[in-house]
mmCIF file of C-alpha atoms in Angstrom:
data_model
loop_
_atom_site.group_PDB
_atom_site.id
_atom_site.type_symbol
_atom_site.label_atom_id
_atom_site.label_comp_id
_atom_site.label_asym_id
_atom_site.label_seq_id
_atom_site.Cartn_x
_atom_site.Cartn_y
_atom_site.Cartn_z
ATOM 1 C CA MET S 247 32.931 11.388 -227.500
ATOM 2 C CA LYS S 248 33.964 7.946 -226.307
ATOM 3 C CA VAL S 249 31.304 5.303 -225.659
ATOM 4 C CA THR S 250 31.809 2.162 -223.589
ATOM 5 C CA ALA S 251 29.658 -0.532 -222.023
ATOM 6 C CA ASP S 252 32.242 -1.238 -219.327
ATOM 7 C CA VAL S 253 31.776 0.802 -216.145
ATOM 8 C CA HIS S 254 35.271 -0.124 -214.952
ATOM 9 C CA GLU S 255 36.755 1.489 -218.035
ATOM 10 C CA VAL S 256 35.102 4.742 -216.963
ATOM 11 C CA LEU S 257 36.195 4.435 -213.339
ATOM 12 C CA ASP S 258 39.792 3.634 -214.329
ATOM 13 C CA ASP S 259 39.987 6.721 -216.544
ATOM 14 C CA ASP S 260 41.875 9.463 -214.663
ATOM 15 C CA SER S 261 40.446 12.123 -216.994
ATOM 16 C CA VAL S 262 36.942 11.406 -215.647
ATOM 17 C CA GLU S 263 36.300 13.473 -212.513
ATOM 18 C CA ALA S 264 32.602 12.790 -211.985
ATOM 19 C CA VAL S 265 29.965 10.259 -212.962
ATOM 20 C CA ALA S 266 26.169 10.201 -213.159
ATOM 21 C CA ILE S 267 24.422 7.013 -212.086
ATOM 22 C CA ALA S 268 20.991 6.402 -213.633
ATOM 23 C CA THR S 269 20.333 2.735 -212.957
ATOM 24 C CA PRO S 270 17.831 0.743 -210.850
ATOM 25 C CA ALA S 271 18.022 1.685 -207.162
ATOM 26 C CA ALA S 272 19.192 -1.793 -206.183
ATOM 27 C CA THR S 273 22.461 -1.144 -208.057
ATOM 28 C CA HIS S 274 23.108 2.341 -206.645
ATOM 29 C CA ARG S 275 25.152 1.317 -203.625
ATOM 30 C CA ASP S 276 27.672 -0.854 -205.465
ATOM 31 C CA LEU S 277 28.133 1.601 -208.322
ATOM 32 C CA ALA S 278 28.403 4.649 -206.049
ATOM 33 C CA VAL S 279 30.920 2.993 -203.729
ATOM 34 C CA ALA S 280 33.032 1.883 -206.687
ATOM 35 C CA ALA S 281 32.929 5.378 -208.189
ATOM 36 C CA LEU S 282 33.825 7.080 -204.910
ATOM 37 C CA ARG S 283 36.704 4.693 -204.244
ATOM 38 C CA ALA S 284 37.924 5.530 -207.761
ATOM 39 C CA GLY S 285 37.983 9.204 -206.750
ATOM 40 C CA LYS S 286 34.902 10.284 -208.730
ATOM 41 C CA HIS S 287 32.194 12.707 -207.631
ATOM 42 C CA VAL S 288 28.724 11.166 -207.989
ATOM 43 C CA LEU S 289 25.415 12.487 -209.285
ATOM 44 C CA MET S 290 22.779 9.918 -208.290
ATOM 45 C CA GLU S 291 19.322 9.422 -209.751
ATOM 46 C CA LYS S 292 16.499 9.248 -207.192
ATOM 47 C CA PRO S 293 16.238 7.534 -204.800
ATOM 48 C CA LEU S 294 19.744 7.713 -203.402
ATOM 49 C CA ALA S 295 19.772 3.986 -202.622
ATOM 50 C CA SER S 296 17.443 1.079 -201.985
ATOM 51 C CA SER S 297 17.801 1.290 -198.179
ATOM 52 C CA VAL S 298 18.776 3.753 -195.476
ATOM 53 C CA SER S 299 21.885 1.754 -194.541
ATOM 54 C CA GLU S 300 23.116 1.792 -198.137
ATOM 55 C CA GLY S 301 22.450 5.520 -198.395
ATOM 56 C CA GLU S 302 24.337 6.170 -195.165
ATOM 57 C CA GLU S 303 27.271 4.160 -196.477
ATOM 58 C CA ILE S 304 27.388 6.214 -199.686
ATOM 59 C CA VAL S 305 27.155 9.578 -197.902
ATOM 60 C CA GLY S 306 29.640 8.541 -195.206
ATOM 61 C CA LEU S 307 32.192 7.344 -197.749
ATOM 62 C CA ALA S 308 31.881 10.564 -199.760
ATOM 63 C CA LYS S 309 32.558 12.629 -196.623
ATOM 64 C CA GLU S 310 35.506 10.437 -195.708
ATOM 65 C CA LEU S 311 37.055 10.862 -199.170
ATOM 66 C CA GLY S 312 36.158 14.556 -199.559
ATOM 67 C CA LEU S 313 33.965 13.949 -202.613
ATOM 68 C CA ILE S 314 30.582 15.290 -203.686
ATOM 69 C CA VAL S 315 27.447 13.146 -203.752
ATOM 70 C CA MET S 316 24.420 14.886 -205.220
ATOM 71 C CA CYS S 317 20.881 13.611 -205.685
ATOM 72 C CA ASP S 318 19.084 14.290 -208.943
ATOM 73 C CA HIS S 319 15.936 15.672 -207.324
ATOM 74 C CA THR S 320 15.075 17.288 -210.642
ATOM 75 C CA TYR S 321 11.899 19.105 -209.609
ATOM 76 C CA CYS S 322 13.889 21.130 -207.079
ATOM 77 C CA TYR S 323 15.660 22.768 -210.027
ATOM 78 C CA THR S 324 12.507 23.943 -211.797
ATOM 79 C CA SER S 325 11.593 27.610 -211.682
ATOM 80 C CA VAL S 326 8.215 26.872 -210.068
ATOM 81 C CA VAL S 327 9.615 24.889 -207.122
ATOM 82 C CA GLN S 328 12.334 27.470 -206.559
ATOM 83 C CA LYS S 329 9.635 30.186 -206.558
ATOM 84 C CA ILE S 330 7.597 28.222 -204.009
ATOM 85 C CA ARG S 331 10.674 27.883 -201.815
ATOM 86 C CA ASP S 332 11.374 31.620 -202.046
ATOM 87 C CA LEU S 333 7.758 32.518 -201.186
ATOM 88 C CA VAL S 334 7.750 30.222 -198.141
ATOM 89 C CA ALA S 335 11.166 31.460 -196.959
ATOM 90 C CA SER S 336 10.246 35.142 -197.390
ATOM 91 C CA GLY S 337 7.158 34.818 -195.192
ATOM 92 C CA ALA S 338 4.784 35.635 -198.051
ATOM 93 C CA VAL S 339 2.830 32.445 -197.330
ATOM 94 C CA GLY S 340 2.861 33.006 -193.577
ATOM 95 C CA ASP S 341 2.853 29.988 -191.306
ATOM 96 C CA VAL S 342 2.485 26.798 -193.337
ATOM 97 C CA HIS S 343 -0.758 25.084 -192.314
ATOM 98 C CA TYR S 344 -0.831 22.212 -194.792
ATOM 99 C CA VAL S 345 0.768 20.774 -197.910
ATOM 100 C CA ASP S 346 -1.202 18.561 -200.276
ATOM 101 C CA SER S 347 0.535 16.809 -203.183
ATOM 102 C CA VAL S 348 -1.111 14.607 -205.814
ATOM 103 C CA ARG S 349 0.910 12.571 -208.318
ATOM 104 C CA ILE S 350 -1.349 10.119 -210.126
ATOM 105 C CA ASN S 351 -1.464 8.617 -213.614
ATOM 106 C CA LEU S 352 -1.860 5.343 -215.489
ATOM 107 C CA GLY S 353 1.714 4.273 -214.884
ATOM 108 C CA ILE S 354 3.905 1.243 -215.245
ATOM 109 C CA VAL S 355 3.564 -1.193 -212.358
ATOM 110 C CA GLN S 356 7.186 -1.681 -211.380
ATOM 111 C CA PRO S 357 8.416 -5.268 -210.922
ATOM 112 C CA ASP S 358 10.738 -4.552 -208.000
ATOM 113 C CA THR S 359 9.198 -1.715 -205.988
ATOM 114 C CA ASP S 360 5.892 -0.229 -204.880
ATOM 115 C CA VAL S 361 4.230 3.053 -205.825
ATOM 116 C CA PHE S 362 5.712 4.853 -202.802
ATOM 117 C CA TRP S 363 9.333 4.144 -203.745
ATOM 118 C CA ASP S 364 8.612 4.816 -207.423
ATOM 119 C CA LEU S 365 6.684 8.113 -207.315
ATOM 120 C CA ALA S 366 6.819 9.590 -203.811
ATOM 121 C CA PRO S 367 10.556 10.495 -203.888
ATOM 122 C CA HIS S 368 9.585 13.398 -206.162
ATOM 123 C CA ASP S 369 7.088 14.807 -203.658
ATOM 124 C CA LEU S 370 9.206 14.085 -200.596
ATOM 125 C CA SER S 371 12.228 15.798 -202.149
ATOM 126 C CA ILE S 372 10.095 18.857 -202.954
ATOM 127 C CA LEU S 373 8.811 18.965 -199.369
ATOM 128 C CA ASP S 374 12.377 18.712 -198.105
ATOM 129 C CA PHE S 375 13.420 21.538 -200.427
ATOM 130 C CA VAL S 376 10.641 24.095 -199.875
ATOM 131 C CA LEU S 377 9.891 23.727 -196.166
ATOM 132 C CA PRO S 378 12.094 25.358 -193.529
ATOM 133 C CA GLU S 379 14.389 22.945 -191.725
ATOM 134 C CA SER S 380 12.334 23.261 -188.536
ATOM 135 C CA GLN S 381 9.212 22.051 -190.341
ATOM 136 C CA ARG S 382 10.517 19.152 -192.396
ATOM 137 C CA PRO S 383 8.537 15.949 -191.791
ATOM 138 C CA GLN S 384 9.931 13.589 -189.161
ATOM 139 C CA MET S 385 7.127 11.009 -188.993
ATOM 140 C CA VAL S 386 4.887 9.323 -191.531
ATOM 141 C CA SER S 387 1.756 7.223 -191.693
ATOM 142 C CA ALA S 388 1.259 5.210 -194.896
ATOM 143 C CA GLN S 389 -1.771 3.482 -196.312
ATOM 144 C CA GLY S 390 -1.575 1.550 -199.552
ATOM 145 C CA VAL S 391 -3.612 -0.996 -201.494
ATOM 146 C CA ASP S 392 -3.027 -3.460 -204.298
ATOM 147 C CA PRO S 393 -6.435 -3.835 -205.977
ATOM 148 C CA ILE S 394 -5.033 -5.579 -209.075
ATOM 149 C CA GLY S 395 -3.086 -8.273 -207.226
ATOM 150 C CA SER S 396 0.366 -7.174 -208.403
ATOM 151 C CA GLY S 397 2.026 -8.059 -205.108
ATOM 152 C CA ARG S 398 2.839 -4.459 -204.189
ATOM 153 C CA ALA S 399 0.979 -1.261 -203.297
ATOM 154 C CA CYS S 400 -0.280 0.491 -206.443
ATOM 155 C CA VAL S 401 -2.276 3.243 -204.745
ATOM 156 C CA GLY S 402 -0.957 5.019 -201.682
ATOM 157 C CA HIS S 403 -1.362 7.913 -199.277
ATOM 158 C CA LEU S 404 1.242 9.392 -196.948
ATOM 159 C CA SER S 405 0.311 11.611 -194.012
ATOM 160 C CA MET S 406 3.094 13.503 -192.270
ATOM 161 C CA PRO S 407 2.543 15.790 -189.272
ATOM 162 C CA LEU S 408 4.584 18.984 -189.389
ATOM 163 C CA SER S 409 5.573 21.324 -186.582
ATOM 164 C CA GLY S 410 3.153 24.142 -185.891
ATOM 165 C CA ASN S 411 0.138 21.795 -185.919
ATOM 166 C CA ALA S 412 0.427 21.463 -189.698
ATOM 167 C CA LEU S 413 0.061 18.442 -191.968
ATOM 168 C CA ALA S 414 1.559 17.250 -195.260
ATOM 169 C CA HIS S 415 -0.249 14.725 -197.420
ATOM 170 C CA VAL S 416 0.988 12.890 -200.522
ATOM 171 C CA HIS S 417 -1.210 10.811 -202.847
ATOM 172 C CA VAL S 418 0.510 8.545 -205.390
ATOM 173 C CA ASN S 419 -1.245 6.202 -207.800
ATOM 174 C CA TRP S 420 -0.306 4.005 -210.766
ATOM 175 C CA LEU S 421 -3.909 3.177 -211.677
ATOM 176 C CA SER S 422 -5.540 6.530 -212.422
ATOM 177 C CA PRO S 423 -6.820 6.991 -216.008
ATOM 178 C CA THR S 424 -6.197 10.704 -215.620
ATOM 179 C CA LYS S 425 -2.862 12.345 -214.988
ATOM 180 C CA ILE S 426 -2.817 14.886 -212.156
ATOM 181 C CA ARG S 427 0.229 16.740 -210.851
ATOM 182 C CA THR S 428 -0.720 19.296 -208.213
ATOM 183 C CA PHE S 429 1.084 20.660 -205.177
ATOM 184 C CA VAL S 430 -0.690 22.975 -202.721
ATOM 185 C CA VAL S 431 0.917 24.909 -199.880
ATOM 186 C CA GLY S 432 -1.664 26.501 -197.593
ATOM 187 C CA GLY S 433 -0.460 29.219 -195.251
ATOM 188 C CA SER S 434 -1.818 31.748 -192.791
ATOM 189 C CA LYS S 435 -1.391 34.554 -195.350
ATOM 190 C CA ARG S 436 -1.585 32.981 -198.794
ATOM 191 C CA THR S 437 -2.056 29.651 -200.543
ATOM 192 C CA LEU S 438 0.141 28.458 -203.406
ATOM 193 C CA VAL S 439 -1.280 26.096 -206.031
ATOM 194 C CA TRP S 440 1.092 24.482 -208.518
ATOM 195 C CA ASP S 441 -0.491 22.664 -211.451
ATOM 196 C CA ASP S 442 2.363 21.095 -213.384
ATOM 197 C CA LEU S 443 0.088 20.214 -216.303
ATOM 198 C CA ASN S 444 -0.966 23.825 -216.898
ATOM 199 C CA PRO S 445 1.945 25.412 -218.794
ATOM 200 C CA SER S 446 0.207 28.793 -219.107
ATOM 201 C CA GLN S 447 -0.322 29.145 -215.340
ATOM 202 C CA ARG S 448 1.789 26.658 -213.430
ATOM 203 C CA LEU S 449 1.690 28.595 -210.168
ATOM 204 C CA SER S 450 -1.206 30.555 -208.671
ATOM 205 C CA ILE S 451 -0.931 32.613 -205.485
ATOM 206 C CA PHE S 452 -4.269 32.984 -203.682
ATOM 207 C CA ASP S 453 -4.782 35.793 -201.202
ATOM 208 C CA ARG S 454 -7.695 33.828 -199.813
ATOM 209 C CA GLY S 455 -8.139 31.871 -196.636
ATOM 210 C CA VAL S 456 -9.600 31.549 -193.184
ATOM 211 C CA ASP S 457 -8.538 33.693 -190.244
ATOM 212 C CA LEU S 458 -9.210 33.111 -186.576
ATOM 213 C CA VAL S 459 -10.150 36.430 -184.980
ATOM 214 C CA GLU S 460 -10.328 36.844 -181.221
ATOM 215 C CA ARG S 461 -12.326 39.594 -179.592
ATOM 216 C CA PRO S 462 -12.972 40.424 -175.909
ATOM 217 C CA LEU S 463 -16.461 39.746 -174.588
ATOM 218 C CA ASP S 464 -17.965 39.847 -171.106
ATOM 219 C CA ALA S 465 -15.965 38.988 -168.022
ATOM 220 C CA GLU S 466 -17.375 35.469 -167.821
ATOM 221 C CA THR S 467 -16.644 34.441 -171.390
ATOM 222 C CA LYS S 468 -13.563 36.707 -171.650
ATOM 223 C CA ARG S 469 -12.744 35.856 -175.236
ATOM 224 C CA SER S 470 -14.501 34.237 -178.155
ATOM 225 C CA ALA S 471 -12.927 32.983 -181.367
ATOM 226 C CA LEU S 472 -14.562 33.979 -184.641
ATOM 227 C CA ILE S 473 -13.923 32.639 -188.100
ATOM 228 C CA SER S 474 -13.218 35.265 -190.737
ATOM 229 C CA TYR S 475 -13.074 34.401 -194.433
ATOM 230 C CA ARG S 476 -10.588 36.383 -196.493
ATOM 231 C CA THR S 477 -11.184 36.819 -200.225
ATOM 232 C CA GLY S 478 -8.466 38.546 -202.199
ATOM 233 C CA ASP S 479 -6.691 38.484 -205.529
ATOM 234 C CA VAL S 480 -5.211 35.560 -207.381
ATOM 235 C CA VAL S 481 -1.778 36.219 -208.890
ATOM 236 C CA ALA S 482 0.027 34.085 -211.460
ATOM 237 C CA PRO S 483 3.713 35.090 -211.372
ATOM 238 C CA ALA S 484 5.753 34.994 -214.565
ATOM 239 C CA LEU S 485 8.174 32.097 -214.358
ATOM 240 C CA PRO S 486 11.164 31.690 -216.654
ATOM 241 C CA GLU S 487 11.292 28.604 -218.829
ATOM 242 C CA VAL S 488 14.327 26.639 -217.697
ATOM 243 C CA GLU S 489 15.709 23.196 -218.405
ATOM 244 C CA ALA S 490 15.625 21.584 -214.973
ATOM 245 C CA LEU S 491 18.081 18.832 -215.838
ATOM 246 C CA GLY S 492 20.496 21.449 -217.158
ATOM 247 C CA ASN S 493 20.231 23.242 -213.810
ATOM 248 C CA VAL S 494 20.938 19.950 -212.035
ATOM 249 C CA VAL S 495 24.130 19.420 -214.019
ATOM 250 C CA ASN S 496 25.224 23.041 -213.536
ATOM 251 C CA GLU S 497 24.714 22.766 -209.780
ATOM 252 C CA PHE S 498 26.695 19.515 -209.710
ATOM 253 C CA VAL S 499 29.604 21.052 -211.595
ATOM 254 C CA GLU S 500 29.591 24.272 -209.558
ATOM 255 C CA SER S 501 29.482 22.390 -206.255
ATOM 256 C CA ILE S 502 32.573 20.431 -207.316
ATOM 257 C CA ARG S 503 34.429 23.548 -208.472
ATOM 258 C CA GLU S 504 33.498 25.506 -205.338
ATOM 259 C CA ASN S 505 33.979 22.515 -203.012
ATOM 260 C CA ARG S 506 30.603 23.019 -201.347
ATOM 261 C CA PRO S 507 27.533 20.832 -200.756
ATOM 262 C CA PRO S 508 25.034 20.961 -203.649
ATOM 263 C CA ARG S 509 21.504 22.162 -202.939
ATOM 264 C CA THR S 510 20.250 18.573 -203.075
ATOM 265 C CA ASP S 511 23.182 16.837 -201.432
ATOM 266 C CA GLY S 512 23.500 13.333 -200.078
ATOM 267 C CA GLU S 513 21.976 14.383 -196.761
ATOM 268 C CA SER S 514 18.779 15.484 -198.514
ATOM 269 C CA GLY S 515 18.715 12.136 -200.288
ATOM 270 C CA LEU S 516 19.073 10.404 -196.916
ATOM 271 C CA ARG S 517 16.144 12.368 -195.463
ATOM 272 C CA VAL S 518 13.969 11.191 -198.352
ATOM 273 C CA LEU S 519 15.192 7.598 -197.877
ATOM 274 C CA ARG S 520 14.332 7.693 -194.174
ATOM 275 C CA LEU S 521 10.798 8.836 -194.951
ATOM 276 C CA LEU S 522 10.389 6.068 -197.547
ATOM 277 C CA ASP S 523 11.705 3.506 -195.072
ATOM 278 C CA ALA S 524 9.301 4.766 -192.395
ATOM 279 C CA ALA S 525 6.470 4.579 -194.936
ATOM 280 C CA SER S 526 7.320 0.935 -195.662
ATOM 281 C CA ARG S 527 7.286 0.127 -191.960
ATOM 282 C CA SER S 528 3.998 1.983 -191.528
ATOM 283 C CA LEU S 529 2.482 0.043 -194.413
ATOM 284 C CA VAL S 530 3.330 -3.235 -192.679
ATOM 285 C CA GLY S 531 1.846 -1.786 -189.478
ATOM 286 C CA HIS S 532 -1.440 -0.896 -191.179
ATOM 287 C CA GLY S 533 -0.897 2.836 -191.113
ATOM 288 C CA ALA S 534 0.870 3.174 -187.767
ATOM 289 C CA MET S 535 2.813 6.416 -187.398
ATOM 290 C CA GLU S 536 6.542 5.719 -187.822
ATOM 291 C CA THR S 537 9.559 7.920 -187.128
ATOM 292 C CA ALA S 538 11.803 8.647 -190.098
#
């Protein structure tokens, strides 16, 4: 194995077909453009870039040169997120009514970015991955506070309306003394609860919920809506233990060999960037709903 501290030595090496970029987001654009112009496929750490325009430049250049750009949205390559996606796609959940994601811990206050750009890309990439294309979020309202005077939001909430009168909510926080990683998908048939800190039961499928039942009444009233509470079993599916980062690398390699877009391609990275950008604009607008 050859080790070098000179990125140009890597890019000038014709035996190198692909590179992984794991550097601060502010450097992503320059490094990705240099790698693409050197004929290298690119695996990019989240977020894809530090702005939408930079992300669009990276994705556009890759298309122009016929090269692969893939985002390292690592959670999308875990067995639990892939199971959630399969359950939503198969109709087992029914119509998605809400998604609630919590990612809080006593984290490092970043010097160059806020809590949304630091933590929310994980949750936004998962939403992008598990929801059907027709229900991906297109608008966002952001509220954030800086109670410690760091100069950037340290606690934040994102609210995103979804088609079908549904709602997605993301809570991110650097200041919580407790670490919580939960992701809930509530549907008309079942509710999925993912607790990433519970290795013995990461995913629970609840056959419980609320149904709206309509029944005919007299001619004047015609119909009346009744609430029916459904209580059923809770199932914890067996999930294989996989190395998510290994799956990321395998997908990157296979997409290059098969000349196809990876599951988390540059376009998915752009969708996440657009939501983050809309969240930043909403934050300035005191929670105004912004289009991604």
